[in-house]
Amino acid sequence: KNQVEQSPQSLIILEGKNCTLQCNYTVSPFSNLRWYKQDTGRGPVSLTIMTFSENTKSNGRYTATLDADTKQSSLHITASQLSDSASYICVVENTGTASKLTFGTGTRLQVTL
Amino acid sequence: GAGVSQSPSNKVTEKGKDVELRCDPISGHTALYWYRQSLGQGLEFLIYFQGNSAPDKSGLPSDRFSAERTGGSVSTLTIQRTQQEDSAVYLCASSPQPLYEQYFGPGTRLTVT
């Protein structure tokens, strides 16, 4: 069964600190892995998309890594800001099946003063 | 340009009533997706439209759920004889082509009392 598991479930950090969110998946065959940011009451917004051959991709203060051998990904947030408070969702897509995205349940991040 | 829009933003209905949720995708996007996000759960795929092809309905949880996309643009998700377990946020997304990045709308929060 295709699954995406994220950890931690929730996280509280001080403004300015760094943090790393984890994603493990069992989706096969693999097409790509995406990280989304979802603010409360809003739809998810894409942060990064990585294919099999990519092992790191950055978007500003967000850096995603992918290890396709161990089927693990991480999202590192540098110098966190209050506006980073949101849910971060890991999503994995099957090869050739446009409709088959498997979503993780997300990590809820709260950045505090 | 305008993003994906959904209406209504909130809908409260009594158990047993029918509801219609609307999605306006980004102009020119050929692929349109409906997802359901229940409290504490990952997004759940419902249905996928691509151009004039027959929709992929494999995610619809029961025959009370149906969707259509008129003229390759606006889509309506209909839930008949609503049940309390239908309470969730219903998200619509569109993409310029299959397997491309999906752009999400803000969602419709459905509450069945």
PDB file of C-alpha atoms in Angstrom, chain B:
ATOM      1  CA  GLY B   1      -3.200  36.347 -12.584  1.00  0.00           C
ATOM      2  CA  ALA B   2      -6.185  34.846 -10.770  1.00  0.00           C
ATOM      3  CA  GLY B   3      -5.651  31.597  -8.941  1.00  0.00           C
ATOM      4  CA  VAL B   4      -8.027  28.733  -8.339  1.00  0.00           C
ATOM      5  CA  SER B   5     -11.208  29.911  -6.676  1.00  0.00           C
ATOM      6  CA  GLN B   6     -13.804  27.897  -4.814  1.00  0.00           C
ATOM      7  CA  SER B   7     -17.263  28.672  -3.525  1.00  0.00           C
ATOM      8  CA  PRO B   8     -18.727  28.763  -1.046  1.00  0.00           C
ATOM      9  CA  SER B   9     -15.870  29.110   1.418  1.00  0.00           C
ATOM     10  CA  ASN B  10     -18.039  27.630   4.152  1.00  0.00           C
ATOM     11  CA  LYS B  11     -21.175  25.522   3.972  1.00  0.00           C
ATOM     12  CA  VAL B  12     -23.260  24.231   6.841  1.00  0.00           C
ATOM     13  CA  THR B  13     -25.981  21.793   5.900  1.00  0.00           C
ATOM     14  CA  GLU B  14     -28.313  19.388   7.594  1.00  0.00           C
ATOM     15  CA  LYS B  15     -27.815  15.672   7.333  1.00  0.00           C
ATOM     16  CA  GLY B  16     -29.656  14.295   4.328  1.00  0.00           C
ATOM     17  CA  LYS B  17     -29.499  17.476   2.243  1.00  0.00           C
ATOM     18  CA  ASP B  18     -27.665  17.754  -1.068  1.00  0.00           C
ATOM     19  CA  VAL B  19     -24.798  20.227  -1.527  1.00  0.00           C
ATOM     20  CA  GLU B  20     -22.929  21.593  -4.528  1.00  0.00           C
ATOM     21  CA  LEU B  21     -19.381  22.870  -4.331  1.00  0.00           C
ATOM     22  CA  ARG B  22     -17.888  24.925  -7.129  1.00  0.00           C
ATOM     23  CA  CYS B  23     -14.345  25.221  -8.446  1.00  0.00           C
ATOM     24  CA  ASP B  24     -13.031  27.759 -10.964  1.00  0.00           C
ATOM     25  CA  PRO B  25      -9.607  26.584 -12.134  1.00  0.00           C
ATOM     26  CA  ILE B  26      -6.840  28.757 -13.497  1.00  0.00           C
ATOM     27  CA  SER B  27      -7.651  29.713 -17.064  1.00  0.00           C
ATOM     28  CA  GLY B  28      -6.040  27.367 -19.584  1.00  0.00           C
ATOM     29  CA  HIS B  29      -5.363  24.587 -17.099  1.00  0.00           C
ATOM     30  CA  THR B  30      -6.500  21.310 -18.589  1.00  0.00           C
ATOM     31  CA  ALA B  31      -6.247  19.151 -15.468  1.00  0.00           C
ATOM     32  CA  LEU B  32      -8.556  19.593 -12.499  1.00  0.00           C
ATOM     33  CA  TYR B  33      -8.552  17.635  -9.247  1.00  0.00           C
ATOM     34  CA  TRP B  34     -10.855  17.386  -6.241  1.00  0.00           C
ATOM     35  CA  TYR B  35      -9.527  16.366  -2.827  1.00  0.00           C
ATOM     36  CA  ARG B  36     -11.020  15.992   0.621  1.00  0.00           C
ATOM     37  CA  GLN B  37      -9.141  16.930   3.791  1.00  0.00           C
ATOM     38  CA  SER B  38     -10.620  15.618   6.997  1.00  0.00           C
ATOM     39  CA  LEU B  39      -9.456  16.807  10.396  1.00  0.00           C
ATOM     40  CA  GLY B  40      -6.082  15.269  11.207  1.00  0.00           C
ATOM     41  CA  GLN B  41      -5.971  13.359   7.924  1.00  0.00           C
ATOM     42  CA  GLY B  42      -3.936  13.754   4.765  1.00  0.00           C
ATOM     43  CA  LEU B  43      -5.582  14.943   1.592  1.00  0.00           C
ATOM     44  CA  GLU B  44      -7.681  12.250  -0.026  1.00  0.00           C
ATOM     45  CA  PHE B  45      -8.007  12.138  -3.804  1.00  0.00           C
ATOM     46  CA  LEU B  46     -11.597  12.175  -5.051  1.00  0.00           C
ATOM     47  CA  ILE B  47     -11.748  12.745  -8.809  1.00  0.00           C
ATOM     48  CA  TYR B  48      -9.567  13.964 -11.687  1.00  0.00           C
ATOM     49  CA  PHE B  49     -10.541  15.618 -14.970  1.00  0.00           C
ATOM     50  CA  GLN B  50      -8.170  15.929 -17.929  1.00  0.00           C
ATOM     51  CA  GLY B  51      -9.384  17.750 -21.016  1.00  0.00           C
ATOM     52  CA  ASN B  52     -12.194  15.901 -22.736  1.00  0.00           C
ATOM     53  CA  SER B  53     -11.160  12.498 -21.408  1.00  0.00           C
ATOM     54  CA  ALA B  54     -13.419  10.476 -19.160  1.00  0.00           C
ATOM     55  CA  PRO B  55     -12.763  11.520 -15.558  1.00  0.00           C
ATOM     56  CA  ASP B  56     -10.913   9.297 -13.107  1.00  0.00           C
ATOM     57  CA  LYS B  57     -13.537   8.732 -10.425  1.00  0.00           C
ATOM     58  CA  SER B  58     -11.596   6.095  -8.522  1.00  0.00           C
ATOM     59  CA  GLY B  59     -11.375   8.187  -5.357  1.00  0.00           C
ATOM     60  CA  LEU B  60     -15.062   8.932  -4.892  1.00  0.00           C
ATOM     61  CA  PRO B  61     -16.039   7.304  -1.574  1.00  0.00           C
ATOM     62  CA  SER B  62     -19.629   6.440  -2.500  1.00  0.00           C
ATOM     63  CA  ASP B  63     -22.242   6.900  -5.187  1.00  0.00           C
ATOM     64  CA  ARG B  64     -23.540   9.901  -3.256  1.00  0.00           C
ATOM     65  CA  PHE B  65     -20.564  11.805  -4.631  1.00  0.00           C
ATOM     66  CA  SER B  66     -20.429  13.022  -8.219  1.00  0.00           C
ATOM     67  CA  ALA B  67     -18.662  15.742 -10.143  1.00  0.00           C
ATOM     68  CA  GLU B  68     -18.801  17.326 -13.522  1.00  0.00           C
ATOM     69  CA  ARG B  69     -16.706  19.768 -15.446  1.00  0.00           C
ATOM     70  CA  THR B  70     -18.532  21.878 -17.983  1.00  0.00           C
ATOM     71  CA  GLY B  71     -16.768  23.225 -21.040  1.00  0.00           C
ATOM     72  CA  GLY B  72     -13.438  22.085 -19.731  1.00  0.00           C
ATOM     73  CA  SER B  73     -13.402  24.829 -17.129  1.00  0.00           C
ATOM     74  CA  VAL B  74     -15.655  25.178 -14.081  1.00  0.00           C
ATOM     75  CA  SER B  75     -16.271  22.053 -12.024  1.00  0.00           C
ATOM     76  CA  THR B  76     -19.008  21.195  -9.556  1.00  0.00           C
ATOM     77  CA  LEU B  77     -18.747  18.530  -6.866  1.00  0.00           C
ATOM     78  CA  THR B  78     -22.145  17.312  -5.691  1.00  0.00           C
ATOM     79  CA  ILE B  79     -22.766  15.363  -2.518  1.00  0.00           C
ATOM     80  CA  GLN B  80     -26.237  13.884  -2.202  1.00  0.00           C
ATOM     81  CA  ARG B  81     -27.924  12.941   1.061  1.00  0.00           C
ATOM     82  CA  THR B  82     -25.033  14.318   3.102  1.00  0.00           C
ATOM     83  CA  GLN B  83     -23.820  12.429   6.154  1.00  0.00           C
ATOM     84  CA  GLN B  84     -21.899  13.733   9.149  1.00  0.00           C
ATOM     85  CA  GLU B  85     -18.781  11.899   8.007  1.00  0.00           C
ATOM     86  CA  ASP B  86     -18.826  14.069   4.880  1.00  0.00           C
ATOM     87  CA  SER B  87     -17.770  17.025   7.032  1.00  0.00           C
ATOM     88  CA  ALA B  88     -14.357  18.094   5.765  1.00  0.00           C
ATOM     89  CA  VAL B  89     -12.552  20.695   3.705  1.00  0.00           C
ATOM     90  CA  TYR B  90     -12.962  20.049  -0.004  1.00  0.00           C
ATOM     91  CA  LEU B  91     -10.021  21.301  -2.049  1.00  0.00           C
ATOM     92  CA  CYS B  92      -9.836  21.806  -5.771  1.00  0.00           C
ATOM     93  CA  ALA B  93      -6.576  22.034  -7.712  1.00  0.00           C
ATOM     94  CA  SER B  94      -5.690  22.615 -11.334  1.00  0.00           C
ATOM     95  CA  SER B  95      -2.551  22.151 -13.377  1.00  0.00           C
ATOM     96  CA  PRO B  96      -1.575  23.152 -16.912  1.00  0.00           C
ATOM     97  CA  GLN B  97      -0.966  19.528 -17.830  1.00  0.00           C
ATOM     98  CA  PRO B  98      -1.067  16.160 -16.092  1.00  0.00           C
ATOM     99  CA  LEU B  99       1.932  15.478 -13.838  1.00  0.00           C
ATOM    100  CA  TYR B 100       2.705  19.203 -13.612  1.00  0.00           C
ATOM    101  CA  GLU B 101       2.561  21.243 -10.431  1.00  0.00           C
ATOM    102  CA  GLN B 102      -0.924  21.574  -8.995  1.00  0.00           C
ATOM    103  CA  TYR B 103      -2.286  24.901  -7.820  1.00  0.00           C
ATOM    104  CA  PHE B 104      -4.794  24.636  -5.015  1.00  0.00           C
ATOM    105  CA  GLY B 105      -7.836  26.705  -4.233  1.00  0.00           C
ATOM    106  CA  PRO B 106      -8.646  27.865  -0.694  1.00  0.00           C
ATOM    107  CA  GLY B 107     -11.128  25.054  -0.165  1.00  0.00           C
ATOM    108  CA  THR B 108     -14.736  24.787   0.940  1.00  0.00           C
ATOM    109  CA  ARG B 109     -15.306  23.836   4.563  1.00  0.00           C
ATOM    110  CA  LEU B 110     -18.382  21.616   4.702  1.00  0.00           C
ATOM    111  CA  THR B 111     -20.084  20.957   8.013  1.00  0.00           C
ATOM    112  CA  VAL B 112     -22.946  18.480   8.151  1.00  0.00           C
ATOM    113  CA  THR B 113     -25.060  18.807  11.281  1.00  0.00           C
TER     114      THR B 113
END
